[in-house]
Tab-separated table of C-alpha atoms and ligand atoms in Angstrom:
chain	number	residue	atom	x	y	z
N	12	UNK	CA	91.567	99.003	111.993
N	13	UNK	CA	91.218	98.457	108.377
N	14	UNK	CA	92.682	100.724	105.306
N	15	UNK	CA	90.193	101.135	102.720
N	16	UNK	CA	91.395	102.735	99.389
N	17	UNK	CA	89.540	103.991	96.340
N	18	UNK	CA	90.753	102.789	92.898
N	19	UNK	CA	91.416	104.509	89.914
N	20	UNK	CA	93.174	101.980	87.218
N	21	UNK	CA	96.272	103.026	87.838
N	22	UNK	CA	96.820	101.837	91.378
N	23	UNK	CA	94.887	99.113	91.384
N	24	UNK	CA	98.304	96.672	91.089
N	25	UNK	CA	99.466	98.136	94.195
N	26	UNK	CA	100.486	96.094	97.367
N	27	UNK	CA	99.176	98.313	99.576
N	28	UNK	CA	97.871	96.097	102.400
N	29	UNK	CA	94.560	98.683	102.014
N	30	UNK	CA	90.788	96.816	101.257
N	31	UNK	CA	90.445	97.946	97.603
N	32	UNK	CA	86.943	99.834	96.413
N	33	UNK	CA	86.616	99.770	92.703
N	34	UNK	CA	84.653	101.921	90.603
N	35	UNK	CA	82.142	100.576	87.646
N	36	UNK	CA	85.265	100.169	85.505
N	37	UNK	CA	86.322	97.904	88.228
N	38	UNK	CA	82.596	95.642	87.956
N	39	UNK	CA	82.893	95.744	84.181
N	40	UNK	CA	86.096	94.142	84.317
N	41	UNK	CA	85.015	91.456	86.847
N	42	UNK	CA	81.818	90.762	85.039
N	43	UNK	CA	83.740	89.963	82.089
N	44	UNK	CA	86.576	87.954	83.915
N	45	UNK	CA	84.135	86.055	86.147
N	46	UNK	CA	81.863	85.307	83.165
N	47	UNK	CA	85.146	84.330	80.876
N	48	UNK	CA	86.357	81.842	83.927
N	49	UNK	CA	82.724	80.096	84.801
N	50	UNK	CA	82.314	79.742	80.581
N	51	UNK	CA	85.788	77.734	80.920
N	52	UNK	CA	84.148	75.307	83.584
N	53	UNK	CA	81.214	75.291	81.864
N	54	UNK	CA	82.564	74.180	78.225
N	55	UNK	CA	84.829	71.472	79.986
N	56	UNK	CA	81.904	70.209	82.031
N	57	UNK	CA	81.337	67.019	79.265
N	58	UNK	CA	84.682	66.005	79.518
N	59	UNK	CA	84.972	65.538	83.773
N	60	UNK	CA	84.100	61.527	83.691
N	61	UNK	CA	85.772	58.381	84.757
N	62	UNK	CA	88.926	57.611	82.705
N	63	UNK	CA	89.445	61.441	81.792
N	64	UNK	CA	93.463	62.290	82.338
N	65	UNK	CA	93.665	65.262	84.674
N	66	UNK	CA	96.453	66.621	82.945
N	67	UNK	CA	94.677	66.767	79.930
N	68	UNK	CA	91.810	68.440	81.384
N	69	UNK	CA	94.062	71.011	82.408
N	70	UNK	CA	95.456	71.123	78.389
N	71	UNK	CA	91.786	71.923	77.561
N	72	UNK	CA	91.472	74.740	80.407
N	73	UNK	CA	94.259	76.476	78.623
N	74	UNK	CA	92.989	76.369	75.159
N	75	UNK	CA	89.183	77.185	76.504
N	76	UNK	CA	91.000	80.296	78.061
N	77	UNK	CA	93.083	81.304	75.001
N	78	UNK	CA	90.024	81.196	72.596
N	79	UNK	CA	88.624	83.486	74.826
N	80	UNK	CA	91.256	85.835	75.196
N	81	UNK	CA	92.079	84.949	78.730
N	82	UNK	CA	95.505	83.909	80.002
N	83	UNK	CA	95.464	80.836	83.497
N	84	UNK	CA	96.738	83.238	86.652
N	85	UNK	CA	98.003	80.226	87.977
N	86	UNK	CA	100.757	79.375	85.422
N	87	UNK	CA	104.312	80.285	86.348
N	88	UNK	CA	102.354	81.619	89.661
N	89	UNK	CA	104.782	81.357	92.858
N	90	UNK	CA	106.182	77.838	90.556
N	91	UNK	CA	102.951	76.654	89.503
N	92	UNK	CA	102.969	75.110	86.262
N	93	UNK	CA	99.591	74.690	85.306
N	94	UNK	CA	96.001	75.987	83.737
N	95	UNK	CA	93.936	74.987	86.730
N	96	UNK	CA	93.876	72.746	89.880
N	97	UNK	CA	92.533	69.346	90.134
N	98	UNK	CA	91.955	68.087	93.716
N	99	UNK	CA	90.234	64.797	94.162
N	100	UNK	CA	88.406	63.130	97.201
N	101	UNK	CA	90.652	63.918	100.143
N	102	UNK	CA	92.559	66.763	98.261
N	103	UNK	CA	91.450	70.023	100.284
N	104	UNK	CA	92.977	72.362	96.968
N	105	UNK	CA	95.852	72.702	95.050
N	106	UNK	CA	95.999	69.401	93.773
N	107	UNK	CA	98.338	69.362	90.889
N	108	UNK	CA	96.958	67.915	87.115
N	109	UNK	CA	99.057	65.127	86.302
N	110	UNK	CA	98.700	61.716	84.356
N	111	UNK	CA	96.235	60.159	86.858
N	112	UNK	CA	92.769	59.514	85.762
N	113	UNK	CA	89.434	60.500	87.449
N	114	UNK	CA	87.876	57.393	88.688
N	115	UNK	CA	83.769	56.381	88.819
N	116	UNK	CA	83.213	57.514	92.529
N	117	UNK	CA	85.018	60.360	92.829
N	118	UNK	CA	84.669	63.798	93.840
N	119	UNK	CA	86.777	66.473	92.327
N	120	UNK	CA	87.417	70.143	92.668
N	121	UNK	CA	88.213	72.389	89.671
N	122	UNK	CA	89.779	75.660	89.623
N	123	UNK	CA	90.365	77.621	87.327
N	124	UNK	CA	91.718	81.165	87.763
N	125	UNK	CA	91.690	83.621	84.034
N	126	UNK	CA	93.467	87.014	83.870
N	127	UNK	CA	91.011	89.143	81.006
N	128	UNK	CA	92.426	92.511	80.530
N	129	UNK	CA	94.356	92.700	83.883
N	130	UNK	CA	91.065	91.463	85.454
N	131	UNK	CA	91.062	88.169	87.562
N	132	UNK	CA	88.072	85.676	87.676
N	133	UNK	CA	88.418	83.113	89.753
N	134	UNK	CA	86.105	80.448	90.329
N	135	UNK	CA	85.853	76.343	91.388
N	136	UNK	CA	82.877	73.707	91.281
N	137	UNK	CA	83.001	70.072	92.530
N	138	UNK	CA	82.353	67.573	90.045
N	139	UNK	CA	80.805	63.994	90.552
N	140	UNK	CA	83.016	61.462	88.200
N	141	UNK	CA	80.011	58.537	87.388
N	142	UNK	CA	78.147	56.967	90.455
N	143	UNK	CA	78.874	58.610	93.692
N	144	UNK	CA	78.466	57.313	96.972
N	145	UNK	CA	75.584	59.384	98.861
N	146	UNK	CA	77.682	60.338	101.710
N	147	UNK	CA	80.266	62.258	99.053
N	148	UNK	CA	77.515	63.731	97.276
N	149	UNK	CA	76.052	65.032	100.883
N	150	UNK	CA	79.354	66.657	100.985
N	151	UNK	CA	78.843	68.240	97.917
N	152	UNK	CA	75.533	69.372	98.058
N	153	UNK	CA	76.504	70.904	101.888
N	154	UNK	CA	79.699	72.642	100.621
N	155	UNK	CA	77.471	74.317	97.964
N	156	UNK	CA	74.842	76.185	100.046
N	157	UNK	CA	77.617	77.118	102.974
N	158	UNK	CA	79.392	78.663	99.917
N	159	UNK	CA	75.470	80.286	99.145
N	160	UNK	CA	74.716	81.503	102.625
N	161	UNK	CA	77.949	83.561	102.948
N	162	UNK	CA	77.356	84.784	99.757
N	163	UNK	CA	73.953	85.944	100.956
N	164	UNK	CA	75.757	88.203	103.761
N	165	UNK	CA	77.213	90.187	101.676
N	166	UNK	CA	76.102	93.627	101.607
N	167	UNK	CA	77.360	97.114	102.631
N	168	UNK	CA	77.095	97.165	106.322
N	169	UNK	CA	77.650	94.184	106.903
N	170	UNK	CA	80.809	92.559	108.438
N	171	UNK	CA	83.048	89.546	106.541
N	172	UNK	CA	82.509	87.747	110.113
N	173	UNK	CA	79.123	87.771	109.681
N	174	UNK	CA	80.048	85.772	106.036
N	175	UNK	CA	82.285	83.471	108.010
N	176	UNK	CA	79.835	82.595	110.246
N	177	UNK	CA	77.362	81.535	107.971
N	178	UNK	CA	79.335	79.867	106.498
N	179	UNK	CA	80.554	78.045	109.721
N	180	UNK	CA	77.240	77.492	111.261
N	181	UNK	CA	75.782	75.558	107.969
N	182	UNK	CA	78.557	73.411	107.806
N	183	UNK	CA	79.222	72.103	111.440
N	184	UNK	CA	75.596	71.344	111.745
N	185	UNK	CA	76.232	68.696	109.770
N	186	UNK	CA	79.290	67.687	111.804
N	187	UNK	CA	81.081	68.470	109.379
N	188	UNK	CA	84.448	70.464	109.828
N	189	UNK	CA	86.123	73.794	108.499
N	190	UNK	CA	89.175	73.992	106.688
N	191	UNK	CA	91.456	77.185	108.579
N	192	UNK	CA	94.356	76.807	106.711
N	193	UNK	CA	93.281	78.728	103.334
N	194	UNK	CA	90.787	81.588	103.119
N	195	UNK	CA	89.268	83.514	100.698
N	196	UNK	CA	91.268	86.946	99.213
N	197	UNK	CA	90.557	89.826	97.647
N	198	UNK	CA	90.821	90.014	93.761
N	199	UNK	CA	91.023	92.464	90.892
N	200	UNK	CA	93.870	93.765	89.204
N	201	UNK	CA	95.797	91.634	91.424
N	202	UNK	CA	94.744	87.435	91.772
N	203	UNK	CA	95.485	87.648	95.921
N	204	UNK	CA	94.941	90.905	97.238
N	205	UNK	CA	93.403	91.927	101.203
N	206	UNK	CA	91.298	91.111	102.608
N	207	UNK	CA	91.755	87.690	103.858
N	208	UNK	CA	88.069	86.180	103.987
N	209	UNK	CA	88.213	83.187	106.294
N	210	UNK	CA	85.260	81.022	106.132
N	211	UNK	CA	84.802	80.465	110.030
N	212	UNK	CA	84.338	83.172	111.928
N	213	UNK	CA	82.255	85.170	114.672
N	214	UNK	CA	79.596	87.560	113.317
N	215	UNK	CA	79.871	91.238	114.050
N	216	UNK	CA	83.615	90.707	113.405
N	217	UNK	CA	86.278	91.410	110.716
N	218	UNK	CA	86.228	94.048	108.269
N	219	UNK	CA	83.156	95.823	107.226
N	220	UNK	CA	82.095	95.415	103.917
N	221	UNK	CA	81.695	98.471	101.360
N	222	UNK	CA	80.854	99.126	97.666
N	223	UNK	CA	83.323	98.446	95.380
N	224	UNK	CA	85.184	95.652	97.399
N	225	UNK	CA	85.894	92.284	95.322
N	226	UNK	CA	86.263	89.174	96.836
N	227	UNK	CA	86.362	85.017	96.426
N	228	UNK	CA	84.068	83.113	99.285
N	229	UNK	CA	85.853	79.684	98.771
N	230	UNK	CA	85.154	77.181	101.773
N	231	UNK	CA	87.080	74.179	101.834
N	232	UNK	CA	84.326	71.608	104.105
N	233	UNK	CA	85.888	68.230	105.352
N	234	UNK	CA	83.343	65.428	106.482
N	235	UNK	CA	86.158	64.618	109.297
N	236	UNK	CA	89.244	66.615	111.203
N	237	UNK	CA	89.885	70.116	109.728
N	238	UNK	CA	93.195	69.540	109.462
N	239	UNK	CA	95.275	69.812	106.475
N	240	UNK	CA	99.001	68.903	105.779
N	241	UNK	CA	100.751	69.586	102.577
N	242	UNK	CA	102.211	67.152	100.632
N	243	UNK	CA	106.577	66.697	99.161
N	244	UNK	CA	105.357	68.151	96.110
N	245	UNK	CA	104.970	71.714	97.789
N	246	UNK	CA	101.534	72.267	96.351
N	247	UNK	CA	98.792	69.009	97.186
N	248	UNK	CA	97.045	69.905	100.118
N	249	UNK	CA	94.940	66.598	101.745
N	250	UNK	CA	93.066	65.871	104.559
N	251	UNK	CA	95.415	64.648	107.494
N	252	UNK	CA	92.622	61.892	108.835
N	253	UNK	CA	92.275	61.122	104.718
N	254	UNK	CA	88.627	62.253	104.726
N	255	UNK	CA	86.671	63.523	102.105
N	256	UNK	CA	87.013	66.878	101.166
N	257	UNK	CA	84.729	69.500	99.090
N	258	UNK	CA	85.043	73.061	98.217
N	259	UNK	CA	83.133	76.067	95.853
N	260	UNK	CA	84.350	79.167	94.953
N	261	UNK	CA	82.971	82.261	93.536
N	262	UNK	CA	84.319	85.675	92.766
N	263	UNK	CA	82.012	88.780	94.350
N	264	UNK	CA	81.876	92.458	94.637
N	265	UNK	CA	79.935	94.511	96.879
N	266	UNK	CA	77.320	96.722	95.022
N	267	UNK	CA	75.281	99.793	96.482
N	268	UNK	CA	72.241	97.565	97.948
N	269	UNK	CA	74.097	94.096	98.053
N	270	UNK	CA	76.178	92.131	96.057
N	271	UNK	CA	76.811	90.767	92.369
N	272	UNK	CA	78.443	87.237	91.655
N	273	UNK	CA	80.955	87.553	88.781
N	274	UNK	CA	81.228	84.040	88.415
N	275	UNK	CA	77.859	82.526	87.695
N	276	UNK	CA	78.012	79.964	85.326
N	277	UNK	CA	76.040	81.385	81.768
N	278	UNK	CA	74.817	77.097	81.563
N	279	UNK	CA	73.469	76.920	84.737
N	280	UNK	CA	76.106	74.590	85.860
N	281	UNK	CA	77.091	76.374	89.032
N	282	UNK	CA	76.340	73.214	91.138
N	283	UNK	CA	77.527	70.042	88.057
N	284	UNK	CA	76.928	67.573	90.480
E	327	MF3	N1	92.660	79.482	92.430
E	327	MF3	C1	93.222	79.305	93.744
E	327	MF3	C2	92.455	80.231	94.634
E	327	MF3	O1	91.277	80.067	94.711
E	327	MF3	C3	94.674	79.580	93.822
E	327	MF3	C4	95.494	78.584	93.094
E	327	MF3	S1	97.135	79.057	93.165
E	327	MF3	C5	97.908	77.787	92.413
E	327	MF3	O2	92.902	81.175	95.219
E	327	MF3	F1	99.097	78.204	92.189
E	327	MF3	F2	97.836	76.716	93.178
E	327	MF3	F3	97.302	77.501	91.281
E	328	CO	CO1	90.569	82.013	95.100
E	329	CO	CO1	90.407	79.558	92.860
């Protein structure tokens, strides 16, 4: 069985294990989190194209979030040392910004993660770097609406199986695969928090959705094997077969009659590529 618990600010930085519901404190703070994080994607948008230095990319994440107020959850998180994560082609997530360059061809996944008043928005979008080859940008464009259609599930009522599912079904009937190894989490006052939202699943399963509950959907979608090995540096996570490897991520909250993305990009560049 699941433990839901109600919030009131003051325990909302609790470990509790419990499923969090918020209170419309708790969506004002996410709207302006979400909306802080997908304006941070959306101002560095010009600057994702062949030659650009991913480390410096990550410089400009971290000034786009201090002019707004906003602080990176990721830096100094469990050793992390940077603003966002870079992870290109067969990275899965986590790839680390560094001196390499983005290359015409590639895809890449950034994610960005801003702490706004104790409030966490956190949020990714694949990028196309120059002329892609159709088969990535397939990729892309699948990863997108699997992330959409569990999105779509959410509502009171409902079940997060029924997310993973869609999310599941979409994807593998375009033989593509699933990535098990990282999920989804809950979000708030805290940047991982329950539940764990896995983005395979059986519908009907997992724990039912109420208002008030704030989550990421985040499916990592591999056009080969699903699985994943880490890499020396304790962070890189790739494709074991090498293949390409796409991912989206927004933050949500359940409302009343459905459900509200936090992270919607004010540009209209939820989908840049
Ligand atoms: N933003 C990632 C997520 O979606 C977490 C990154 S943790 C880091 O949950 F330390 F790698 F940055
Ligand atoms: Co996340
Ligand atoms: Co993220």
């Amino acid at each position: 069985m699941n433990e839901y618990q109600t919030i009131t600010s003051a325990d909302a930085v609790a470990r509790t294990g419990a499923i969090k519901l918020y209170d419309a404190d708790g969506f004002e703070g996410m709207r302006r989190a979400g909306r802080i994080a997908a304006e941070v994607l959306d101002a560095l948008t010009p600057h994702v194209v062949p030659g650009a230095v991913t480390e410096e990319l990550d410089d400009r994440v971290f000034a786009l979030m201090r002019e707004r107020g906003a602080l990176p959850a990721t830096l100094g998180y469990r050793g992390y040392t940077k603003s966002s994560c870079i992870s290109v082609n067969h990275i899965v997530c986590h790839g680390i910004p560094s001196a390499k360059t983005l290359r015409d061809g590639d895809i890449a996944n950034i994610d960005v993660t801003v702490i706004v008043d104790g409030w966490h928005g956190d949020t990714s979008r694949m990028f196309c770097i120059g002329d892609v080859p159709i088969k990535a940008r397939k990729l892309v464009d699948v990863t997108y609406e699997a992330m959409m259609r569990g999105i779509a599930e959410v509502r009171p009522g409902a079940r997060l199986g029924d997310v993973s599912h869609a999310i599941q079904h979409f994807a593998e009937s375009f033989r593509y695969s699933v990535v098990r190894d990282f999920c989804g989490h809950g979000l708030g006052r805290l940047f991982h928090d329950a539940p764990e939202v896995v983005h395979a699943g059986r519908r009907g399963t997992g724990p039912e959705l109420r208002p008030g509950m704030f989550f990421t959907i985040e499916p990592m979608i591999n056009i080969g094997r699903a699985d994943v090995k880490v890499l020396e540096d304790g962070w890189t996570a790739v494709t074991r077969d090498r293949s390409l490897s796409a991912q989206f991520e927004h933050s949500v909250g359940v409302t009343e009659d459905g459900v509200e993305i936090f992270t919607l990009s004010p540009a209209g560049l939820d989908k840049p590529c």
